[in-house]
Coordinates of C-alpha atoms and ligand atoms in Angstrom, one line a residue:
X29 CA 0.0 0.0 0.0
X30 CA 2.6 2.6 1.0
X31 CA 4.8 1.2 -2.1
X32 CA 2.0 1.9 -4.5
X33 CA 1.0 5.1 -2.8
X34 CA 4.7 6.5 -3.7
X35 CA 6.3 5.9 -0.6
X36 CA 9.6 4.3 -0.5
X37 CA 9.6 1.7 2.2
X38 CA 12.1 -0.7 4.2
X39 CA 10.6 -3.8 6.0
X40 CA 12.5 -5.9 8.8
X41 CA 11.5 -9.0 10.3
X42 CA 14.0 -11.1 13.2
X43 CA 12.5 -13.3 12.2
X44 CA 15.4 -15.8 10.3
X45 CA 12.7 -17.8 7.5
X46 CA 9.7 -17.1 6.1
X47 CA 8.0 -20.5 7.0
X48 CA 5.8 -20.2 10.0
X49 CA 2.8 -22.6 10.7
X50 CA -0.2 -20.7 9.8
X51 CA -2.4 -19.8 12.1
X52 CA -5.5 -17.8 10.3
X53 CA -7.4 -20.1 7.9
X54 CA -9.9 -17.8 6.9
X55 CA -10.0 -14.8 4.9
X56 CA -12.9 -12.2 4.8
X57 CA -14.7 -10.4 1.8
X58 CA -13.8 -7.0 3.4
X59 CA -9.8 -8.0 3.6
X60 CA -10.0 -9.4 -0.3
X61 CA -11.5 -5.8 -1.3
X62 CA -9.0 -4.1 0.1
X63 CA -6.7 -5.9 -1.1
X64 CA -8.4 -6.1 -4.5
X65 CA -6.1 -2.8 -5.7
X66 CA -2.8 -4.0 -4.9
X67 CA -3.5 -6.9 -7.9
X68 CA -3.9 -9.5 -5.3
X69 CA -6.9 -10.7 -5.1
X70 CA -6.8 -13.0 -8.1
X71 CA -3.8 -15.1 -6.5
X72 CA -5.5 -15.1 -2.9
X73 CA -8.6 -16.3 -4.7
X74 CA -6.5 -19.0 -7.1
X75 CA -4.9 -20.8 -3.5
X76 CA -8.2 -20.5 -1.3
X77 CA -11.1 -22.2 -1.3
X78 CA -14.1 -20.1 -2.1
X79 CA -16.8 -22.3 -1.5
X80 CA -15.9 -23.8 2.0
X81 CA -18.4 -25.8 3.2
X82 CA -18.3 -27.1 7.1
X83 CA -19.7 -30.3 8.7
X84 CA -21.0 -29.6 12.0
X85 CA -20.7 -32.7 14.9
X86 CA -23.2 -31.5 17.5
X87 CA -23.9 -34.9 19.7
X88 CA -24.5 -38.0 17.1
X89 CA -26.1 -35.4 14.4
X90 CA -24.4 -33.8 11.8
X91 CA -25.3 -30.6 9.8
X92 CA -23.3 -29.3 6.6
X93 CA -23.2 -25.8 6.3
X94 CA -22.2 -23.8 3.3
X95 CA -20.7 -20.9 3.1
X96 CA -20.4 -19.7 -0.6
X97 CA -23.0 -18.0 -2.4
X98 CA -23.6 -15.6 0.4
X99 CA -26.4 -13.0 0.0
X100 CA -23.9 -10.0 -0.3
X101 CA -24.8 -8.4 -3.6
X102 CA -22.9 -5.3 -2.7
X103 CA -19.3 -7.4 -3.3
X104 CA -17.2 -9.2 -5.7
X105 CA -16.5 -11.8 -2.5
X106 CA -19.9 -13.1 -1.6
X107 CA -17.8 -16.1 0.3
X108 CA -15.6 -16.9 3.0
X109 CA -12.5 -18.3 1.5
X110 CA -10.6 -21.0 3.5
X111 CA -7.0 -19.9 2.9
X112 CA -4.3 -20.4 5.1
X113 CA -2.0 -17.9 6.8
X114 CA 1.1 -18.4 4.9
X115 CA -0.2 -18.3 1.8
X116 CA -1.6 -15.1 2.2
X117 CA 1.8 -14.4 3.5
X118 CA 3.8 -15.8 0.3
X119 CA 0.9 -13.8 -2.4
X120 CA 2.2 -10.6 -0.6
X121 CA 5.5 -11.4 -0.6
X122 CA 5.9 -12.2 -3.8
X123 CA 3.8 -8.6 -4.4
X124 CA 6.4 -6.9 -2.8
X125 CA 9.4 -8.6 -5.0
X126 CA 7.6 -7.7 -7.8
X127 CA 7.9 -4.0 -6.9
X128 CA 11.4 -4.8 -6.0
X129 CA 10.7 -4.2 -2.0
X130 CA 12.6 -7.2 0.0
X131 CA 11.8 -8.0 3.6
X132 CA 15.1 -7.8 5.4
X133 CA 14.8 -11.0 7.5
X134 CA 17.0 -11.8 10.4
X135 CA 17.0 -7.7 11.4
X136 CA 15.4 -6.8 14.8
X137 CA 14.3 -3.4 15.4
X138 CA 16.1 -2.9 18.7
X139 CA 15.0 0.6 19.8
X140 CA 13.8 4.1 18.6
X141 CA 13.9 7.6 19.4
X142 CA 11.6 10.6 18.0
X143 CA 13.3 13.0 16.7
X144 CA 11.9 16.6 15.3
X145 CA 9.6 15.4 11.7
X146 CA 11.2 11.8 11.8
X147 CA 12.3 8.6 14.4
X148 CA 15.8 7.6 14.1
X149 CA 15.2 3.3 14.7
X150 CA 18.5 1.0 15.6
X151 CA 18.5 -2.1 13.6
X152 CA 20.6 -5.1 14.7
X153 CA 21.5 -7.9 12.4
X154 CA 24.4 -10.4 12.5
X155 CA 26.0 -7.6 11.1
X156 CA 26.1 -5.3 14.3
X157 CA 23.3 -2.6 14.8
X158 CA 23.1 0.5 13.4
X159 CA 21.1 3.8 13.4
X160 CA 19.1 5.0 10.7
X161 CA 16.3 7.6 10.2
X162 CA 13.2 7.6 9.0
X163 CA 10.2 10.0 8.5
X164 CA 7.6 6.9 10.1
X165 CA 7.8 3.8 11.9
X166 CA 5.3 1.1 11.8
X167 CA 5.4 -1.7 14.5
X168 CA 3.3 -4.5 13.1
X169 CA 5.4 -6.6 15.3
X170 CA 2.7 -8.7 17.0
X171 CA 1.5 -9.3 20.5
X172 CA 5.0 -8.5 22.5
X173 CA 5.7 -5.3 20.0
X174 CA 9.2 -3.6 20.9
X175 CA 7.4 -0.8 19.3
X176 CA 4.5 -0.5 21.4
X177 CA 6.7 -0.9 24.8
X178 CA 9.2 1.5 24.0
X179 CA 6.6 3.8 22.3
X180 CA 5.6 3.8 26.2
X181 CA 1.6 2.9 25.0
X182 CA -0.3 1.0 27.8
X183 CA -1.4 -2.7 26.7
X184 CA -4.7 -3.3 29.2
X185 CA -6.3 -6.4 29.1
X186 CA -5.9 -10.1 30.1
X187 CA -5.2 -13.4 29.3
X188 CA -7.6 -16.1 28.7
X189 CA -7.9 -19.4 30.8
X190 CA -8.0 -21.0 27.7
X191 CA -5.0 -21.9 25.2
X192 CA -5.6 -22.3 21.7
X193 CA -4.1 -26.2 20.6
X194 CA -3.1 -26.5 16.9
X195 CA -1.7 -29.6 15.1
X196 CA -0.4 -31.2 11.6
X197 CA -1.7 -34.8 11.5
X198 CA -2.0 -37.4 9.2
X199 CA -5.4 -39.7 9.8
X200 CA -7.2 -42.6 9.3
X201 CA -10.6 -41.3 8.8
X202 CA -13.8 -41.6 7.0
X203 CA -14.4 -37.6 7.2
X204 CA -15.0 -36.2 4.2
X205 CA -11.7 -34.7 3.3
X206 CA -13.1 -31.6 1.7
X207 CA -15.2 -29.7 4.4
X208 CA -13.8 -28.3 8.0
X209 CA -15.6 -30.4 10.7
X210 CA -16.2 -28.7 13.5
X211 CA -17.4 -30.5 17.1
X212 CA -19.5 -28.6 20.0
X213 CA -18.2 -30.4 22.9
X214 CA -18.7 -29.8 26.9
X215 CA -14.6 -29.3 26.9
X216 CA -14.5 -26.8 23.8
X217 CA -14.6 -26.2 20.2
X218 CA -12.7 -28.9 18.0
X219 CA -12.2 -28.5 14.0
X220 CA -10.6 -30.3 11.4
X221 CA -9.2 -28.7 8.1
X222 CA -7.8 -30.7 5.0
X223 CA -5.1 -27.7 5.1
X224 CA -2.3 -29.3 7.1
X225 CA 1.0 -27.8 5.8
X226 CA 3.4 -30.7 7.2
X227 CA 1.0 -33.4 7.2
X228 CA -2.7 -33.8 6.3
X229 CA -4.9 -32.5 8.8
X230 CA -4.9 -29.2 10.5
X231 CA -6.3 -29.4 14.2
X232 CA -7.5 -26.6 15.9
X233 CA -8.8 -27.0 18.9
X234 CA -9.5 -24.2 22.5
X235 CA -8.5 -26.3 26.1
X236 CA -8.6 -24.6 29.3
X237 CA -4.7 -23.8 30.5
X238 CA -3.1 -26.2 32.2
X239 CA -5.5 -29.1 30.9
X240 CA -4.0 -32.0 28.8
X241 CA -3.8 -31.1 25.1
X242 CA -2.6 -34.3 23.2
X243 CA -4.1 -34.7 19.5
X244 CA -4.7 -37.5 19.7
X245 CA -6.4 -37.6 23.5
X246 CA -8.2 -34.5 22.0
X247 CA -9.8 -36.3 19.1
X248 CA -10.6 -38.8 21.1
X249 CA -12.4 -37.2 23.4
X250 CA -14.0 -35.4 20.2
X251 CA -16.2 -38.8 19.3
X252 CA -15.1 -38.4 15.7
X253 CA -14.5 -41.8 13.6
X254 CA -10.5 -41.5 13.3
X255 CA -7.1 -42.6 13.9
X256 CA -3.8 -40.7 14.3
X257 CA -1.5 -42.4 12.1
X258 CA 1.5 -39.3 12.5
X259 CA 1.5 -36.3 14.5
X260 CA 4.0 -34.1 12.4
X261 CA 3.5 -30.9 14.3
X262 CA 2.0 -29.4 17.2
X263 CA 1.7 -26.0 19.4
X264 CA 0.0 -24.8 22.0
X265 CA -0.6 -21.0 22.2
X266 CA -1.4 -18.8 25.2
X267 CA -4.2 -16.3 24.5
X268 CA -5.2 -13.2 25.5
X269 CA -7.7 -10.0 25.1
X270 CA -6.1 -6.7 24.7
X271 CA -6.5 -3.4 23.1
X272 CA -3.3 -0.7 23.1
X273 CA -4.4 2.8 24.9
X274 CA -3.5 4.1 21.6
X275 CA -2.2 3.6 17.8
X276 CA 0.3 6.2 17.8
X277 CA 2.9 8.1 19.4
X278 CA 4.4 11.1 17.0
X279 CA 5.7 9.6 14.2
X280 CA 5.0 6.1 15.6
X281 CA 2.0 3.9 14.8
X282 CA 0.6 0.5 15.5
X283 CA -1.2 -2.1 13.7
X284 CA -2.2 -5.4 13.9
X285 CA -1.7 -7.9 16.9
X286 CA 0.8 -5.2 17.7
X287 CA -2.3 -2.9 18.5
X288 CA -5.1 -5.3 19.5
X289 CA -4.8 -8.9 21.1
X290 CA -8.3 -11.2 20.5
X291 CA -8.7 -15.2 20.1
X292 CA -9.0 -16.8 17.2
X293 CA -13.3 -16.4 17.5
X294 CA -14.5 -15.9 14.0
X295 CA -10.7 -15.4 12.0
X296 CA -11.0 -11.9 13.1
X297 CA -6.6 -10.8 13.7
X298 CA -5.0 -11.1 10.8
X299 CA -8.2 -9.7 8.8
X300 CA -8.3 -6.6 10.7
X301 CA -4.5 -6.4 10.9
X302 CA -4.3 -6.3 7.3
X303 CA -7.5 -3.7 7.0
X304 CA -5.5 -1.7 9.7
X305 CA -2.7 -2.0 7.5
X306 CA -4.2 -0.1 4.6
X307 CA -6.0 2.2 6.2
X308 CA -2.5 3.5 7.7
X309 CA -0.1 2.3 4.5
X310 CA -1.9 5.0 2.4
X311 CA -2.0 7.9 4.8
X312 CA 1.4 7.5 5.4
X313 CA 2.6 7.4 2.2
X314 CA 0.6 10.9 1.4
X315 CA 1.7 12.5 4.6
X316 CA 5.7 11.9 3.6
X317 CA 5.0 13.7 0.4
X318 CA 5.0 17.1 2.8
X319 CA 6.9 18.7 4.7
X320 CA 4.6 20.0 7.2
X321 CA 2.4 17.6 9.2
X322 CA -0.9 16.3 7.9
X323 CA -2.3 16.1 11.6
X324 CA -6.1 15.4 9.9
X325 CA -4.6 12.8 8.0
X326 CA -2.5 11.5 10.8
X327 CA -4.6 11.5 13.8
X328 CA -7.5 10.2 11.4
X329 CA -5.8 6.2 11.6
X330 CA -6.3 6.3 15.5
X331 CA -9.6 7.6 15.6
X332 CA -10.6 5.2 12.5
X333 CA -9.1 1.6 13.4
X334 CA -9.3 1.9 17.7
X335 CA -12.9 1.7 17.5
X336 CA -13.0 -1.1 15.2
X337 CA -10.4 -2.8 17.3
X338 CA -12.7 -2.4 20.1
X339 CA -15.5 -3.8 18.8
X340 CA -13.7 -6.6 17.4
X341 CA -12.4 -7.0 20.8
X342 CA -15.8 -7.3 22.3
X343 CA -17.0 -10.0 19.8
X344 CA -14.6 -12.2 19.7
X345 CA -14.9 -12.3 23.6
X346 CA -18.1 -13.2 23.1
X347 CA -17.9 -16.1 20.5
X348 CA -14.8 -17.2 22.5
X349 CA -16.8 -17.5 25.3
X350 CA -19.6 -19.2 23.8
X351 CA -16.5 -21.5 22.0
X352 CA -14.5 -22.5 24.5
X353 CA -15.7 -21.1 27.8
X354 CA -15.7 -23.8 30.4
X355 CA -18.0 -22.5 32.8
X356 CA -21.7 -24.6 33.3
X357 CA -23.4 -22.0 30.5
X358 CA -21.1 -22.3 27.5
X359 CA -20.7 -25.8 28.2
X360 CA -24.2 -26.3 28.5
X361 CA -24.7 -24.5 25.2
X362 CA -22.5 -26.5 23.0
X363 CA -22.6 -30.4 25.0
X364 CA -26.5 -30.3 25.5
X365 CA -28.3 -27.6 23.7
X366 CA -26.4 -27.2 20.5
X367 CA -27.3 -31.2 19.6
X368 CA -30.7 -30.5 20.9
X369 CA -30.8 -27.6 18.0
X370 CA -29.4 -29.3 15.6
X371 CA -32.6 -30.5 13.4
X372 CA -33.2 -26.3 13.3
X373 CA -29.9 -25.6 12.6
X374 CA -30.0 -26.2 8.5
X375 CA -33.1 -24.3 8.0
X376 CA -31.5 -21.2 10.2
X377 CA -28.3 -21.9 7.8
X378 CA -30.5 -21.8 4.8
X379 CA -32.0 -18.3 6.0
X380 CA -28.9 -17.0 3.3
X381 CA -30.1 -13.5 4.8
X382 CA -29.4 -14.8 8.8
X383 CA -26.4 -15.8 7.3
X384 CA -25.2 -13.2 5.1
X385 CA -25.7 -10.4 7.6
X386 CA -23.4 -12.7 10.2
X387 CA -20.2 -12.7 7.9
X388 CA -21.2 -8.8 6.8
X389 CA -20.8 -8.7 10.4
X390 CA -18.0 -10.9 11.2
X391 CA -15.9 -9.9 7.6
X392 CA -15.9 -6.0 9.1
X393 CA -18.0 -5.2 5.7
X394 CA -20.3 -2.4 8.2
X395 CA -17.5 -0.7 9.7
X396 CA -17.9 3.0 8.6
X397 CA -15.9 6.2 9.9
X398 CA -18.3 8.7 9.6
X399 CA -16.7 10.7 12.7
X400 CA -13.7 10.8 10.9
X401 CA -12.0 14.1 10.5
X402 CA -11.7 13.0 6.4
X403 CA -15.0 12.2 6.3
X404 CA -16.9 15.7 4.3
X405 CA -20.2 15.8 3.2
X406 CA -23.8 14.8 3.5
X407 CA -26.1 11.7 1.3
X408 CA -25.9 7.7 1.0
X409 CA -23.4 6.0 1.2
X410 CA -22.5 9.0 3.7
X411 CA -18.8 10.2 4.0
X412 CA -16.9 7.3 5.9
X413 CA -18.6 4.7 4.6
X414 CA -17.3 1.5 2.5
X415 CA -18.1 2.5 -1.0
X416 CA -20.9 -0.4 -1.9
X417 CA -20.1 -2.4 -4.9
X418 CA -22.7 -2.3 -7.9
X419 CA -22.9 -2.3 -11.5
X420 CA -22.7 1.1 -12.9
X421 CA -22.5 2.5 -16.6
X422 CA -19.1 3.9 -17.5
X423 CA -17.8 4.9 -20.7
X424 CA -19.9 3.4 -22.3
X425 CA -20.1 -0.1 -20.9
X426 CA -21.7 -1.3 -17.8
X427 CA -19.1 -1.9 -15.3
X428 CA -18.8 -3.1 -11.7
X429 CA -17.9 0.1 -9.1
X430 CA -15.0 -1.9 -7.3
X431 CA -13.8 -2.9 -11.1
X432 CA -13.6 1.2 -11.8
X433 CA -12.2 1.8 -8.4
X434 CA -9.8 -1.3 -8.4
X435 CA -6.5 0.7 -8.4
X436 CA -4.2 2.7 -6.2
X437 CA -5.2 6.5 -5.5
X438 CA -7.7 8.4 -4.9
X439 CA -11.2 7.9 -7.1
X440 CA -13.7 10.3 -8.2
X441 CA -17.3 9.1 -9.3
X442 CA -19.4 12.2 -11.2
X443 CA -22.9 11.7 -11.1
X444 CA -24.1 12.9 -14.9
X445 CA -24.6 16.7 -14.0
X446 CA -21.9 17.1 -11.8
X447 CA -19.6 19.7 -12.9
X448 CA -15.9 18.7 -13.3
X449 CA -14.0 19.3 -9.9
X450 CA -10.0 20.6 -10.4
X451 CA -8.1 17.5 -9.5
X452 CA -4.9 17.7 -11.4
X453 CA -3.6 14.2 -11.9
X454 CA -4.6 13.4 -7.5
X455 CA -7.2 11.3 -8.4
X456 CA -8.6 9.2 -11.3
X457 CA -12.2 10.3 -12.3
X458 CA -15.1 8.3 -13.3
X459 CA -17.9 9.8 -15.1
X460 CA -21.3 7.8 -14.3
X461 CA -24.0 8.4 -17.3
X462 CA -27.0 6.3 -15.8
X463 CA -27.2 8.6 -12.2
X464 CA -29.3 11.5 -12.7
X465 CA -27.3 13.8 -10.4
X466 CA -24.9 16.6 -9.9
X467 CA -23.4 14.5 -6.8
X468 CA -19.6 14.2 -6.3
X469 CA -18.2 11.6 -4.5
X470 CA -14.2 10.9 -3.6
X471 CA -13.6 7.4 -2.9
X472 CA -10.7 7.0 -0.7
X473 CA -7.4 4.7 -1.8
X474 CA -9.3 1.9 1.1
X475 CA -12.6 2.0 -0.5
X476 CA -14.4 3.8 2.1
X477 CA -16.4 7.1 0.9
X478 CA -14.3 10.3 1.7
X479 CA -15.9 13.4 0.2
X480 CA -20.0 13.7 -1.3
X481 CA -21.0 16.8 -2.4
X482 CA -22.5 18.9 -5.1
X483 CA -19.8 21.9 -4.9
X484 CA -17.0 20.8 -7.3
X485 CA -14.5 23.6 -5.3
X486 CA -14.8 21.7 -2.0
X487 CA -13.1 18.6 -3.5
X488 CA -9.8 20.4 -3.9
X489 CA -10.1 21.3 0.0
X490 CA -11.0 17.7 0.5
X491 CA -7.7 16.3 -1.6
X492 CA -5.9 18.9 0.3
X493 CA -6.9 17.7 3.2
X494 CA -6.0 14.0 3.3
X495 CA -2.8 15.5 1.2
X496 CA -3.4 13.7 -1.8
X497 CA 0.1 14.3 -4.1
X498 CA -0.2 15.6 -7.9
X499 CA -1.2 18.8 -9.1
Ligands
FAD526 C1 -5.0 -20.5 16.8 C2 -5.1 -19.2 16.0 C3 -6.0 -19.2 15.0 C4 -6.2 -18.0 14.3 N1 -7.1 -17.9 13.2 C5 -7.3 -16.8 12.6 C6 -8.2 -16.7 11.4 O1 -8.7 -17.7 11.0 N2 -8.3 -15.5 10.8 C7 -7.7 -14.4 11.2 O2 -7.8 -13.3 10.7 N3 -6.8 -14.4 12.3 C8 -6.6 -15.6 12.9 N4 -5.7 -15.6 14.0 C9 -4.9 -14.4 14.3 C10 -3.7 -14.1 13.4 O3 -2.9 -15.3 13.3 C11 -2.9 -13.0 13.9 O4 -3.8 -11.9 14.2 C12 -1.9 -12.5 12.9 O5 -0.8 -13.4 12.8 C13 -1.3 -11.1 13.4 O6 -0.3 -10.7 12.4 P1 0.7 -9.6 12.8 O7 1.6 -9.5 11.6 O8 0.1 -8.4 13.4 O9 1.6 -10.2 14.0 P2 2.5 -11.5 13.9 O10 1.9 -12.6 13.1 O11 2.8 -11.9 15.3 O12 3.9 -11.1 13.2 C14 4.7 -10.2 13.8 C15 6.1 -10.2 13.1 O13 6.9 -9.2 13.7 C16 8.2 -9.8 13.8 N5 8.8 -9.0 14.9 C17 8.5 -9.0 16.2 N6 9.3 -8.2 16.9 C18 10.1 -7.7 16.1 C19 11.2 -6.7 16.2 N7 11.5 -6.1 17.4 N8 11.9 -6.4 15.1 C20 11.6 -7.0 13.9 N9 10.6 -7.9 13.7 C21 9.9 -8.2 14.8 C22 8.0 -11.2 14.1 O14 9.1 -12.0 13.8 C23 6.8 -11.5 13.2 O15 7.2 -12.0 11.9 C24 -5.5 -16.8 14.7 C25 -4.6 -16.9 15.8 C26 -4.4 -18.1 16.4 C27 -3.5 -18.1 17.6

């Protein structure tokens, strides 16, 4: 994002390799959107699988849900797409060598110090450490950021009683091999993915700390028809609930597990990590264009992504607890009720609206920042929304909206009687035939709805504003 938004970037990681086990299976229509401009999508799409269906074990019934075809006409994603962690990583990866941008593994960011318009970070490598200055920094460096201590923002919160349990297995099973079985137990939440990366199972399962965690004592206990011919890998990870008392210090910023902790509820981090990640890649990248500070633009990633974190926060507590709570409730819920629901269960899943509005929900496809300082202007979508997909006329063929706006920058959709605003090469604009309107609207570089007006002079305030280069 920063890359394609003119910025020139340098990425560290300590850690050595790029192989990790994955952890995130499951990638939302809201993070393939944003995505969709950096000429990614199409690779995400080619290694996932967009019509993931899941068997559910709830007592001695089963239930098959599917979760393809959603009823989301307003995207080009109507489907959760089962895609694991490290592929995702590799398709970005292999973004970034394409646009010659290397990540610089086995170089730890060390330490940092503000200094007047920049930070001046100390890198350390097996070649010594050095000092080196730079107009921003961004820690995405996970739960125990070095960036977030030393930045001196608070991390409140807690950690959970339960642990997350993940394994690589290879079974002897009749389970269908192509659909993530999941099993409601009194002890937790157990599930099964054909997606193992060192053998062919992927186990995921939530046990309360301290309890026994073995694969193969956990599938046991699961009731499920299989045997463990090979455990090839296996973790257990500590979790925990927290939110940073803020995203950003000066020229410091935060984002992803580096600014909010949640559990793995409803494959929420590394979707909002990544949204956070554009939302702050493109502001960036305009704000080092100038000299002076943009504190609009600046201040706007806080007051856009902490509230979103929040809310994520607060869900994924509450799926978590209904997941893998141990308490008489949530186990009651899943060992006794859940099988007791089951007959209901496929015509609720079959409600494509009950289920459409939960991934809208769960894929962050509502979150708006109206109270943004960037968001100007008045009319639906109103200023801070996401920008809707749907088919539009444009020079003279009929188009999808996300097609149009489906590259880097700043967009401008003119309604047909709009009068042309002065926008000197900052953004690319659209002119709309089939909407009987003199309606402006800027579309910002991460889809959401900036600027809507009828006044063709306010949009060079508005581009001013968020700092938007050219001219
Ligand atoms: C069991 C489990 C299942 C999950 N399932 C899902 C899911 O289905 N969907 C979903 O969206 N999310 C899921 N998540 C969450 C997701 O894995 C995380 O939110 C995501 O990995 C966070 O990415 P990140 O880049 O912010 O942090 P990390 O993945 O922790 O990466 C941080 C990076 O920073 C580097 N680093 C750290 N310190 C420094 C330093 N000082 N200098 C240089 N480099 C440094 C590290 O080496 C690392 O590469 C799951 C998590 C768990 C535990």
């Amino acid at each position: 994002m920063l890359h394609d938004h003119g910025a020139a970037v340098r990425i560290v990681d300590r850690r050595p390799g790029a192989f990790r086990p994955s952890r995130a299976m499951i990638v939302h229509p809201r993070t393939l959107e944003v995505l969709r401009p950096l000429g990614v999508a199409g690779a995400l799409l080619d290694r996932g699988d967009r019509s993931p269906e899941a068997e559910l074990h709830l007592g001695r019934r089963r239930v098959r849900v599917r979760l393809n075809a959603l009823d989301l006409p307003d995207t080009a994603f109507p489907h959760l797409t089962l895609l694991r962690q490290m592929d995702v990583e590799d398709v970005l990866l292999g973004a970034l060598a394409r646009r010659g941008v290397r990540v610089e593994r086995g170089t730890e960011l060390a330490d940092f110090r503000p200094v007047p318009g920049s930070v001046t970070a100390t890198l350390r490598s097996a070649a010594g450490a050095r000092e080196e200055r730079y107009r921003f920094l961004a820690g995405c460096d996970g739960q125990a950021s070095t960036v977030r201590a030393r930045a001196g923002l608070g991390w409140p919160g807690g950690p959970y009683r339960e642990d997350a349990v993940l394994a690589d297995l290879d079974l002897d099973t009749g389970l269908t091999p192509g659909v993530a079985h999941v099993v409601a137990g009194r002890e937790g939440l157990l599930m099964l993915f054909a997606l193992g990366e060192t053998a062919g199972w992927r186990l995921l399962a939530t046990r309360p700390h301290g309890a026994a965690a073995d694969p193969r004592d956990l599938l046991a206990g699961a009731g499920l028809d299989v045997r463990v011919r090979n455990v090839a890998w296996s973790s257990r990870i500590p979790l925990q609930h927290r939110l940073a008392t803020g995203f950003r210090a000066g020229p410091v910023f935060l984002a992803g597990d580096a600014a909010h902790a949640h559990s793995p509820a409803g494959g929420q981090g590394m979707n909002t990590g990544i949204q956070d990640a554009v939302n702050l890649g493109w502001k960036l990248a305009y704000a080092a264009r100038h000299e002076e500070d943009l504190p609009a633009l600046l201040g706007s990633y806080e007051q856009e992504r902490r509230p979103v974190a929040r809310q994520v926060l607060a869900l994924t507590h509450l799926v978590f607890w209904a997941e893998a709570g141990t308490g008489p409730v949530p186990a009651f819920l899943r060992g006794t009720l859940a099988p007791l629901a089951a007959p209901v269960i496929p015509v609720a899943m079959n409600r494509r609206r009950l289920v459409a509005t939960l991934v809208r929900t769960l894929s962050q496809l509502r979150v708006n920042y109206r109270s943004s300082p960037l968001s100007e202007g008045i009319g639906a979508p109103r200023p801070g929304d996401r920008l809707p997909d749907e088919t539009v006329r444009c020079a003279g063929r009929d188009v999808r909206l996300h097609e149009l706006t489906a590259a880097p920058g700043v967009h401008v959709l003119l309604h047909r009687d709009a009068r042309l605003p002065k926008v000197s090469g900052r953004a690319t604009v659209h002119r709309l035939p089939d909407r009987p309107a003199r309606t402006i609207i800027a579309v910002r570089p991460d889809g959401h709805v900036g600027f809507r007006d009828t006044d063709p002079a306010r949009v060079t305030g508005w581009l001013d504003l968020i700092g938007a280069p050219g001219g």
